[in-house]
Amino acid sequence: MEIEGLEGVVILSGGTDGNDGPTEAAGAVVDGTTCRRARELGMEAEDFLMRNDSHTFFCRLGDHIITGPTHTNVMDIMLCLTGGK
């Protein structure tokens, strides 16, 4: 929500084992367009955050990372890439 409207910022968060909790998603990617795209679908990011329901939020946006089982469990990884203007 804090990066809304920013260009050149991408954040990835995911698990190296290929799933986040009891879901098929390894994680998700967000950028400066995520909240706007969610609103266009009738969703408010804050509502999903308050319910701890990132899975439904990112599933509806199509922003999940789906890898399938990797058979490793090294760590969770979070990357923030910046560039551009």
CSV table of N, CA and C in Angstrom, one decimal:
chain,number,residue,atom,x,y,z
A,1,MET,N,0.8,-1.2,0.0
A,1,MET,CA,0.0,0.0,0.0
A,1,MET,C,0.9,1.2,0.0
A,2,GLU,N,2.0,1.1,0.6
A,2,GLU,CA,2.9,2.3,0.7
A,2,GLU,C,3.6,2.6,-0.7
A,3,ILE,N,3.7,1.6,-1.5
A,3,ILE,CA,4.4,1.8,-2.8
A,3,ILE,C,3.4,2.1,-3.9
A,4,GLU,N,2.1,2.3,-3.6
A,4,GLU,CA,1.1,2.5,-4.6
A,4,GLU,C,1.5,3.8,-5.4
A,5,GLY,N,1.4,3.6,-6.8
A,5,GLY,CA,1.7,4.6,-7.7
A,5,GLY,C,3.2,4.8,-8.0
A,6,LEU,N,4.1,4.1,-7.3
A,6,LEU,CA,5.5,4.3,-7.5
A,6,LEU,C,5.9,3.5,-8.8
A,7,GLU,N,6.7,4.0,-9.6
A,7,GLU,CA,7.2,3.3,-10.8
A,7,GLU,C,8.6,2.7,-10.4
A,8,GLY,N,8.9,1.5,-11.0
A,8,GLY,CA,10.2,1.0,-10.8
A,8,GLY,C,10.4,0.3,-9.5
A,9,VAL,N,9.4,-0.1,-8.7
A,9,VAL,CA,9.5,-0.8,-7.5
A,9,VAL,C,8.7,-2.1,-7.6
A,10,VAL,N,9.4,-3.2,-7.3
A,10,VAL,CA,8.7,-4.5,-7.3
A,10,VAL,C,9.2,-5.3,-6.1
A,11,ILE,N,8.2,-5.9,-5.4
A,11,ILE,CA,8.6,-6.6,-4.2
A,11,ILE,C,8.1,-8.1,-4.4
A,12,LEU,N,8.9,-9.0,-4.1
A,12,LEU,CA,8.6,-10.4,-4.1
A,12,LEU,C,8.8,-11.0,-2.7
A,13,SER,N,7.8,-11.8,-2.3
A,13,SER,CA,7.9,-12.5,-1.0
A,13,SER,C,7.5,-14.0,-1.3
A,14,GLY,N,8.3,-14.9,-0.9
A,14,GLY,CA,8.0,-16.3,-1.1
A,14,GLY,C,8.8,-17.3,-0.3
A,15,GLY,N,8.3,-18.5,-0.3
A,15,GLY,CA,8.9,-19.6,0.4
A,15,GLY,C,9.7,-20.5,-0.5
A,16,THR,N,10.9,-20.9,-0.2
A,16,THR,CA,11.7,-21.7,-1.0
A,16,THR,C,11.2,-23.2,-1.1
A,17,ASP,N,10.2,-23.5,-0.2
A,17,ASP,CA,9.7,-24.9,-0.3
A,17,ASP,C,8.6,-25.0,-1.4
A,18,GLY,N,8.1,-23.9,-1.9
A,18,GLY,CA,7.1,-23.9,-3.0
A,18,GLY,C,5.7,-23.7,-2.5
A,19,ASN,N,5.5,-23.6,-1.2
A,19,ASN,CA,4.1,-23.3,-0.8
A,19,ASN,C,4.2,-22.4,0.5
A,20,ASP,N,3.1,-21.6,0.6
A,20,ASP,CA,3.0,-20.7,1.7
A,20,ASP,C,1.8,-21.3,2.6
A,21,GLY,N,2.2,-21.9,3.7
A,21,GLY,CA,1.2,-22.5,4.5
A,21,GLY,C,0.4,-23.6,3.8
A,22,PRO,N,-0.9,-23.6,4.0
A,22,PRO,CA,-1.7,-24.7,3.4
A,22,PRO,C,-2.2,-24.4,2.0
A,23,THR,N,-1.4,-23.6,1.2
A,23,THR,CA,-1.8,-23.2,-0.1
A,23,THR,C,-0.9,-23.7,-1.2
A,24,GLU,N,-1.3,-23.6,-2.4
A,24,GLU,CA,-0.4,-24.0,-3.5
A,24,GLU,C,0.5,-22.9,-3.9
A,25,ALA,N,0.4,-21.7,-3.4
A,25,ALA,CA,1.2,-20.6,-3.7
A,25,ALA,C,2.5,-20.6,-2.9
A,26,ALA,N,3.6,-20.3,-3.6
A,26,ALA,CA,4.9,-20.1,-2.9
A,26,ALA,C,5.1,-18.7,-2.4
A,27,GLY,N,4.3,-17.8,-3.0
A,27,GLY,CA,4.4,-16.4,-2.5
A,27,GLY,C,3.7,-15.5,-3.5
A,28,ALA,N,4.1,-14.2,-3.6
A,28,ALA,CA,3.4,-13.3,-4.5
A,28,ALA,C,4.4,-12.1,-4.8
A,29,VAL,N,4.0,-11.4,-5.8
A,29,VAL,CA,4.7,-10.2,-6.3
A,29,VAL,C,3.8,-9.0,-6.3
A,30,VAL,N,4.3,-7.9,-5.8
A,30,VAL,CA,3.5,-6.6,-5.8
A,30,VAL,C,4.4,-5.5,-6.4
A,31,ASP,N,3.7,-4.5,-6.9
A,31,ASP,CA,4.3,-3.3,-7.5
A,31,ASP,C,3.4,-2.1,-7.3
A,32,GLY,N,3.8,-1.0,-7.9
A,32,GLY,CA,3.0,0.2,-7.7
A,32,GLY,C,1.6,0.2,-8.2
A,33,THR,N,1.3,-0.9,-9.0
A,33,THR,CA,0.0,-1.0,-9.6
A,33,THR,C,-1.0,-1.9,-8.9
A,34,THR,N,-0.4,-2.6,-7.9
A,34,THR,CA,-1.2,-3.7,-7.2
A,34,THR,C,-2.5,-3.2,-6.6
A,35,CYS,N,-2.5,-2.1,-5.8
A,35,CYS,CA,-3.7,-1.6,-5.1
A,35,CYS,C,-4.7,-1.1,-6.1
A,36,ARG,N,-4.2,-0.4,-7.2
A,36,ARG,CA,-5.1,0.1,-8.2
A,36,ARG,C,-5.8,-1.0,-8.9
A,37,ARG,N,-5.1,-2.0,-9.3
A,37,ARG,CA,-5.7,-3.2,-10.0
A,37,ARG,C,-6.7,-3.9,-9.1
A,38,ALA,N,-6.4,-3.9,-7.8
A,38,ALA,CA,-7.3,-4.6,-6.8
A,38,ALA,C,-8.6,-3.8,-6.8
A,39,ARG,N,-8.5,-2.4,-6.7
A,39,ARG,CA,-9.7,-1.6,-6.6
A,39,ARG,C,-10.6,-1.8,-7.9
A,40,GLU,N,-9.9,-1.9,-9.0
A,40,GLU,CA,-10.6,-2.1,-10.3
A,40,GLU,C,-11.4,-3.4,-10.2
A,41,LEU,N,-11.0,-4.3,-9.4
A,41,LEU,CA,-11.8,-5.6,-9.2
A,41,LEU,C,-12.7,-5.5,-8.0
A,42,GLY,N,-12.8,-4.4,-7.4
A,42,GLY,CA,-13.7,-4.2,-6.3
A,42,GLY,C,-13.1,-4.6,-4.9
A,43,MET,N,-11.8,-4.7,-4.9
A,43,MET,CA,-11.1,-5.1,-3.6
A,43,MET,C,-10.3,-4.0,-3.0
A,44,GLU,N,-10.3,-3.9,-1.7
A,44,GLU,CA,-9.4,-3.0,-1.0
A,44,GLU,C,-8.3,-3.8,-0.2
A,45,ALA,N,-7.1,-3.5,-0.5
A,45,ALA,CA,-6.0,-4.3,0.1
A,45,ALA,C,-6.1,-4.3,1.6
A,46,GLU,N,-6.5,-3.2,2.2
A,46,GLU,CA,-6.6,-3.1,3.7
A,46,GLU,C,-7.6,-4.1,4.3
A,47,ASP,N,-8.7,-4.4,3.6
A,47,ASP,CA,-9.7,-5.3,4.0
A,47,ASP,C,-9.0,-6.7,4.1
A,48,PHE,N,-8.3,-7.1,3.1
A,48,PHE,CA,-7.7,-8.5,3.1
A,48,PHE,C,-6.6,-8.5,4.1
A,49,LEU,N,-5.8,-7.5,4.3
A,49,LEU,CA,-4.8,-7.4,5.3
A,49,LEU,C,-5.4,-7.6,6.7
A,50,MET,N,-6.5,-6.9,7.0
A,50,MET,CA,-7.1,-7.0,8.3
A,50,MET,C,-7.6,-8.5,8.6
A,51,ARG,N,-8.0,-9.2,7.5
A,51,ARG,CA,-8.5,-10.6,7.7
A,51,ARG,C,-7.4,-11.6,7.5
A,52,ASN,N,-6.1,-11.1,7.4
A,52,ASN,CA,-5.0,-12.1,7.1
A,52,ASN,C,-5.3,-13.0,6.0
A,53,ASP,N,-5.8,-12.5,4.9
A,53,ASP,CA,-6.2,-13.3,3.7
A,53,ASP,C,-5.5,-12.8,2.4
A,54,SER,N,-4.2,-12.9,2.5
A,54,SER,CA,-3.4,-12.5,1.3
A,54,SER,C,-3.6,-13.5,0.2
A,55,HIS,N,-3.9,-14.7,0.5
A,55,HIS,CA,-4.1,-15.8,-0.5
A,55,HIS,C,-5.2,-15.4,-1.5
A,56,THR,N,-6.4,-15.1,-1.0
A,56,THR,CA,-7.5,-14.7,-1.8
A,56,THR,C,-7.2,-13.4,-2.6
A,57,PHE,N,-6.6,-12.5,-2.0
A,57,PHE,CA,-6.2,-11.2,-2.6
A,57,PHE,C,-5.4,-11.4,-3.8
A,58,PHE,N,-4.2,-12.1,-3.6
A,58,PHE,CA,-3.3,-12.3,-4.8
A,58,PHE,C,-3.8,-13.3,-5.8
A,59,CYS,N,-4.6,-14.3,-5.4
A,59,CYS,CA,-5.2,-15.2,-6.3
A,59,CYS,C,-6.1,-14.5,-7.3
A,60,ARG,N,-7.0,-13.6,-6.8
A,60,ARG,CA,-7.9,-12.8,-7.6
A,60,ARG,C,-7.1,-11.9,-8.6
A,61,LEU,N,-5.9,-11.4,-8.1
A,61,LEU,CA,-5.1,-10.5,-9.0
A,61,LEU,C,-4.3,-11.3,-10.0
A,62,GLY,N,-4.1,-12.6,-9.7
A,62,GLY,CA,-3.2,-13.3,-10.6
A,62,GLY,C,-1.7,-13.1,-10.3
A,63,ASP,N,-1.4,-12.6,-9.1
A,63,ASP,CA,0.0,-12.2,-8.7
A,63,ASP,C,0.7,-13.3,-7.8
A,64,HIS,N,0.1,-14.4,-7.7
A,64,HIS,CA,0.8,-15.5,-6.9
A,64,HIS,C,2.0,-16.0,-7.7
A,65,ILE,N,2.9,-16.5,-7.0
A,65,ILE,CA,4.0,-17.3,-7.5
A,65,ILE,C,3.7,-18.8,-7.3
A,66,ILE,N,3.5,-19.5,-8.3
A,66,ILE,CA,3.2,-21.0,-8.2
A,66,ILE,C,4.4,-21.7,-8.8
A,67,THR,N,5.1,-22.5,-7.9
A,67,THR,CA,6.2,-23.3,-8.4
A,67,THR,C,6.0,-24.8,-8.3
A,68,GLY,N,5.0,-25.2,-7.4
A,68,GLY,CA,4.9,-26.6,-7.0
A,68,GLY,C,6.0,-26.9,-6.0
A,69,PRO,N,5.9,-28.1,-5.4
A,69,PRO,CA,6.9,-28.4,-4.4
A,69,PRO,C,8.3,-28.4,-4.9
A,70,THR,N,9.2,-27.8,-4.2
A,70,THR,CA,10.6,-27.7,-4.6
A,70,THR,C,11.5,-28.7,-3.9
A,71,HIS,N,11.0,-29.4,-2.9
A,71,HIS,CA,11.7,-30.3,-2.1
A,71,HIS,C,12.9,-29.7,-1.4
A,72,THR,N,12.8,-28.4,-1.1
A,72,THR,CA,13.8,-27.8,-0.3
A,72,THR,C,13.1,-26.9,0.7
A,73,ASN,N,13.7,-26.5,1.8
A,73,ASN,CA,13.0,-25.6,2.7
A,73,ASN,C,14.2,-24.8,3.4
A,74,VAL,N,14.8,-24.0,2.5
A,74,VAL,CA,15.9,-23.2,3.0
A,74,VAL,C,15.5,-22.0,3.9
A,75,MET,N,14.5,-21.3,3.3
A,75,MET,CA,14.1,-20.1,4.0
A,75,MET,C,13.0,-19.4,3.2
A,76,ASP,N,12.4,-18.4,3.8
A,76,ASP,CA,11.5,-17.5,3.1
A,76,ASP,C,12.4,-16.4,2.5
A,77,ILE,N,12.0,-15.9,1.4
A,77,ILE,CA,12.9,-14.9,0.7
A,77,ILE,C,12.0,-13.7,0.4
A,78,MET,N,12.5,-12.5,0.6
A,78,MET,CA,11.9,-11.2,0.3
A,78,MET,C,12.8,-10.4,-0.5
A,79,LEU,N,12.4,-9.9,-1.7
A,79,LEU,CA,13.3,-9.1,-2.5
A,79,LEU,C,12.5,-7.8,-2.8
A,80,CYS,N,13.3,-6.7,-2.8
A,80,CYS,CA,12.7,-5.4,-3.2
A,80,CYS,C,13.6,-4.9,-4.3
A,81,LEU,N,13.1,-4.7,-5.5
A,81,LEU,CA,13.9,-4.2,-6.6
A,81,LEU,C,13.4,-2.7,-6.9
A,82,THR,N,14.4,-1.9,-7.0
A,82,THR,CA,14.0,-0.5,-7.3
A,82,THR,C,14.8,0.0,-8.5
A,83,GLY,N,14.3,0.9,-9.2
A,83,GLY,CA,15.0,1.4,-10.4
A,83,GLY,C,14.1,2.4,-11.1
A,84,GLY,N,14.6,2.8,-12.3
A,84,GLY,CA,13.8,3.8,-13.0
A,84,GLY,C,13.8,5.2,-12.4
A,85,LYS,N,12.7,5.8,-12.5
A,85,LYS,CA,12.6,7.2,-12.0
A,85,LYS,C,12.6,7.4,-10.5
